[in-house]
Structure formats: C-alpha cells, structure tokens
Amino acid sequence: MTATADKPGTVGVAAVDRALSVLSALADGKGNLSLNELAESTGLYKSTLLRLLASLTHARLVSRQPNGRYVLGPTVAKLHASYLQSFCCSDWTIAALHELVEATRESAAFFVLRGEFQLCLHRVASPRAVRDTIETGKLLPPGRGAAGRVLQAYAYVGDEALGQQIRRAQVLLLTGDHDAELAEIAAPVFGALGEVLGAIALIIPCDRVHSAWTVTVRKAAEALSLQLGGGFPDQSTDHGSIGATAAGTTL
C-alpha cells in the first residue's frame, strides 16, 4: 500500500482523520497489530504513525504491549460503556420495521431469544385488513418460523444442516411453518461484537409472498446491524435466499 502521510484528509482535520484510521485498523485487526501491520493497513508512514501512537497512548486510546504490538486502550472501553448507556437500540429497530412495512405493506417484527422461547420484541402491523396476529410481547416456541430458525442457526442449536445453510445465505424464507397460511422471511441482526442481537422478519399471508423480498429483508437487517454498531460477516458464497416449507427445506 502506498504511504499517505502527506495526503490531507478529505473530511475534517487531517491529523484527526489519520488518528481515527489507526483506531479503525486496530479494531478491524482484532486489536493487536505491529507497527508494520499498522503502516500496511492505514497507508501511513511509520514516522507519522509513531507520532499518532504517542498521542493516542497518552489519551489511553491505544496501549503498547510488552512485545511491541499495539492494542486498543482502556479509554475505548469507557467510551463504549457510555455509548451503550446513551444509545437506544429500540428506536433504530422500530424505525427499520416501519421502513419494511412501508416498502412491502406487510407486517414486520423483531424477534429475540428469551430462555427457551423466542420473543416478539417489536412489531409494526401491516396496513392491510388480512394479516398475521402475532403481537409485541408474544412468546413463541423456539425453532418455529423463519425468525426462530435464524436465531437457532446462530445459537448453533436445532437442525445443523439448515443452520449451516442459513449462516451461509444470511436470510431465510419459510412458508407454513408457524402457521399454514403464513410465510415468514427473516435475517439476523448483528451487534458491535459480532453477536446476533435478534432476527428481523416479514410475516406475510402465503398468497402475497414475493421471493424478491428476501433481498429486501436481508438489506434491512444489514442496515440495522450497521446502525447498531455491527455488520454482516463476510461470506465467500452467494447470499441468495433459502426457501422452505413445513414439510422440508428446498434451496
């Protein structure tokens, strides 16, 4: 990578942009990088990096290990704790559900695991008269419906073959599993540490389902993950949908 120490930042203050690039590199590199690795990742000259690292270390945003490698410092943990206290995930989640309903005119919900059950934590109803009857706060059996299967897949329980397929495609279309007259499309939502926070889902009468909505739901899950500080894991395989029926699964 070509060094860019003398290249001004395109936004804001160049020195701040460079310092933030160092923090981003440490976060992306699992928080443990040598000076050479930081130079390669950021494109900065080592002399520039050393000056930035001195300031970041003084602010305890970066720490230098005895072996000479750099890690994120304790101030990052303090900032993260403050972020969690002030940030309301529900607001972003409900907004994402409203966007799905506006795009499809079908019901959208967000499910999480709660002990032995899956909980409908948030729901926005379809404006249509014929729709599902799942309500916010309802506890459902685990592994039922697309959301339940997605949650099980990332908890590594339930049908392992289906779990592998879900983790590869990162979205699931299921018909007739929770209710013979309903279809459900669900995708995982990831947090800042790569954990699955829940599953966002469309719940649709079977005669109104569109397979193209698998893309819509997956994009909504990815966008919500980014808003919540996370992101979808990189996959080398196709992110196409998985279709299933109550009688079995078809790819």
mmCIF file of C-alpha atoms in Angstrom, residues 89-201:
data_model
loop_
_atom_site.group_PDB
_atom_site.id
_atom_site.type_symbol
_atom_site.label_atom_id
_atom_site.label_comp_id
_atom_site.label_asym_id
_atom_site.label_seq_id
_atom_site.Cartn_x
_atom_site.Cartn_y
_atom_site.Cartn_z
ATOM 1 C CA CYS A 89 -31.432 0.200 20.126
ATOM 2 C CA SER A 90 -35.225 0.096 20.179
ATOM 3 C CA ASP A 91 -35.537 3.388 18.309
ATOM 4 C CA TRP A 92 -33.418 2.144 15.408
ATOM 5 C CA THR A 93 -35.130 -1.251 15.373
ATOM 6 C CA ILE A 94 -38.652 0.160 15.292
ATOM 7 C CA ALA A 95 -37.641 2.616 12.571
ATOM 8 C CA ALA A 96 -36.290 -0.283 10.495
ATOM 9 C CA LEU A 97 -39.566 -2.168 10.933
ATOM 10 C CA HIS A 98 -41.564 0.857 9.785
ATOM 11 C CA GLU A 99 -39.375 1.081 6.674
ATOM 12 C CA LEU A 100 -40.017 -2.590 5.877
ATOM 13 C CA VAL A 101 -43.766 -2.146 6.297
ATOM 14 C CA GLU A 102 -43.722 0.951 4.106
ATOM 15 C CA ALA A 103 -41.788 -0.920 1.398
ATOM 16 C CA THR A 104 -43.908 -4.092 1.428
ATOM 17 C CA ARG A 105 -47.217 -3.224 3.150
ATOM 18 C CA GLU A 106 -46.743 -6.386 5.221
ATOM 19 C CA SER A 107 -46.165 -6.863 8.956
ATOM 20 C CA ALA A 108 -42.602 -6.624 10.250
ATOM 21 C CA ALA A 109 -41.261 -7.814 13.597
ATOM 22 C CA PHE A 110 -38.049 -8.190 15.569
ATOM 23 C CA PHE A 111 -37.526 -11.434 17.478
ATOM 24 C CA VAL A 112 -35.005 -12.313 20.200
ATOM 25 C CA LEU A 113 -34.259 -15.433 22.199
ATOM 26 C CA ARG A 114 -35.516 -15.423 25.790
ATOM 27 C CA GLY A 115 -34.630 -18.615 27.588
ATOM 28 C CA GLU A 116 -36.452 -21.482 25.907
ATOM 29 C CA PHE A 117 -38.619 -19.212 23.770
ATOM 30 C CA GLN A 118 -38.421 -16.621 21.037
ATOM 31 C CA LEU A 119 -39.946 -13.292 21.960
ATOM 32 C CA CYS A 120 -41.578 -10.829 19.588
ATOM 33 C CA LEU A 121 -39.821 -7.777 20.999
ATOM 34 C CA HIS A 122 -41.155 -5.232 18.489
ATOM 35 C CA ARG A 123 -43.798 -5.379 15.773
ATOM 36 C CA VAL A 124 -45.287 -2.992 13.236
ATOM 37 C CA ALA A 125 -48.555 -4.248 11.743
ATOM 38 C CA SER A 126 -49.428 -4.354 8.070
ATOM 39 C CA PRO A 127 -51.948 -1.693 6.988
ATOM 40 C CA ARG A 128 -53.924 -4.443 5.219
ATOM 41 C CA ALA A 129 -57.028 -5.977 6.780
ATOM 42 C CA VAL A 130 -55.803 -9.562 6.266
ATOM 43 C CA ARG A 131 -52.586 -10.014 8.206
ATOM 44 C CA ASP A 132 -50.868 -12.046 10.929
ATOM 45 C CA THR A 133 -51.971 -11.945 14.561
ATOM 46 C CA ILE A 134 -48.542 -12.030 16.242
ATOM 47 C CA GLU A 135 -48.281 -9.202 18.769
ATOM 48 C CA THR A 136 -45.442 -7.496 20.611
ATOM 49 C CA GLY A 137 -44.548 -9.433 23.753
ATOM 50 C CA LYS A 138 -45.763 -12.783 22.463
ATOM 51 C CA LEU A 139 -43.629 -15.801 23.336
ATOM 52 C CA LEU A 140 -43.323 -18.408 20.595
ATOM 53 C CA PRO A 141 -41.824 -21.908 20.601
ATOM 54 C CA PRO A 142 -38.129 -21.977 19.658
ATOM 55 C CA GLY A 143 -37.282 -23.025 16.142
ATOM 56 C CA ARG A 144 -40.692 -22.130 14.711
ATOM 57 C CA GLY A 145 -40.986 -19.763 11.781
ATOM 58 C CA ALA A 146 -38.115 -18.204 9.863
ATOM 59 C CA ALA A 147 -37.065 -15.947 12.742
ATOM 60 C CA GLY A 148 -36.925 -18.856 15.157
ATOM 61 C CA ARG A 149 -34.852 -20.908 12.738
ATOM 62 C CA VAL A 150 -32.452 -17.988 12.159
ATOM 63 C CA LEU A 151 -31.994 -17.483 15.903
ATOM 64 C CA GLN A 152 -31.354 -21.185 16.379
ATOM 65 C CA ALA A 153 -28.862 -21.236 13.498
ATOM 66 C CA TYR A 154 -26.678 -18.586 15.141
ATOM 67 C CA ALA A 155 -27.060 -20.207 18.558
ATOM 68 C CA TYR A 156 -25.832 -23.433 16.904
ATOM 69 C CA VAL A 157 -28.823 -25.452 18.050
ATOM 70 C CA GLY A 158 -31.582 -27.196 16.120
ATOM 71 C CA ASP A 159 -31.170 -28.622 12.619
ATOM 72 C CA GLU A 160 -27.446 -28.241 11.916
ATOM 73 C CA ALA A 161 -27.731 -28.719 8.148
ATOM 74 C CA LEU A 162 -30.351 -25.985 7.927
ATOM 75 C CA GLY A 163 -28.301 -23.871 10.323
ATOM 76 C CA GLN A 164 -25.294 -24.037 8.017
ATOM 77 C CA GLN A 165 -27.444 -23.025 5.058
ATOM 78 C CA ILE A 166 -28.914 -20.094 6.984
ATOM 79 C CA ARG A 167 -25.487 -18.875 8.106
ATOM 80 C CA ARG A 168 -24.289 -19.082 4.508
ATOM 81 C CA ALA A 169 -27.271 -17.269 2.953
ATOM 82 C CA GLN A 170 -27.954 -14.955 5.953
ATOM 83 C CA VAL A 171 -31.675 -14.893 5.144
ATOM 84 C CA LEU A 172 -34.494 -17.454 5.238
ATOM 85 C CA LEU A 173 -37.874 -17.709 3.533
ATOM 86 C CA LEU A 174 -40.189 -20.188 5.252
ATOM 87 C CA THR A 175 -43.796 -20.988 4.419
ATOM 88 C CA GLY A 176 -46.350 -22.840 6.507
ATOM 89 C CA ASP A 177 -44.034 -23.472 9.443
ATOM 90 C CA HIS A 178 -45.504 -21.258 12.165
ATOM 91 C CA ASP A 179 -48.948 -21.151 10.578
ATOM 92 C CA ALA A 180 -50.213 -22.963 7.469
ATOM 93 C CA GLU A 181 -51.432 -19.663 5.991
ATOM 94 C CA LEU A 182 -48.356 -17.568 6.753
ATOM 95 C CA ALA A 183 -44.933 -17.137 5.208
ATOM 96 C CA GLU A 184 -42.029 -15.515 7.010
ATOM 97 C CA ILE A 185 -38.767 -14.020 5.777
ATOM 98 C CA ALA A 186 -36.097 -13.403 8.422
ATOM 99 C CA ALA A 187 -32.470 -12.327 8.630
ATOM 100 C CA PRO A 188 -30.056 -11.905 11.557
ATOM 101 C CA VAL A 189 -29.116 -8.559 13.094
ATOM 102 C CA PHE A 190 -25.548 -8.312 14.406
ATOM 103 C CA GLY A 191 -24.127 -6.195 17.234
ATOM 104 C CA ALA A 192 -20.773 -4.485 17.636
ATOM 105 C CA LEU A 193 -19.041 -7.622 18.920
ATOM 106 C CA GLY A 194 -20.336 -9.800 16.100
ATOM 107 C CA GLU A 195 -23.087 -11.248 18.280
ATOM 108 C CA VAL A 196 -26.591 -11.839 16.940
ATOM 109 C CA LEU A 197 -28.932 -9.373 18.643
ATOM 110 C CA GLY A 198 -32.064 -10.851 17.108
ATOM 111 C CA ALA A 199 -33.840 -11.511 13.821
ATOM 112 C CA ILE A 200 -35.812 -9.032 11.739
ATOM 113 C CA ALA A 201 -38.722 -10.579 9.887
#
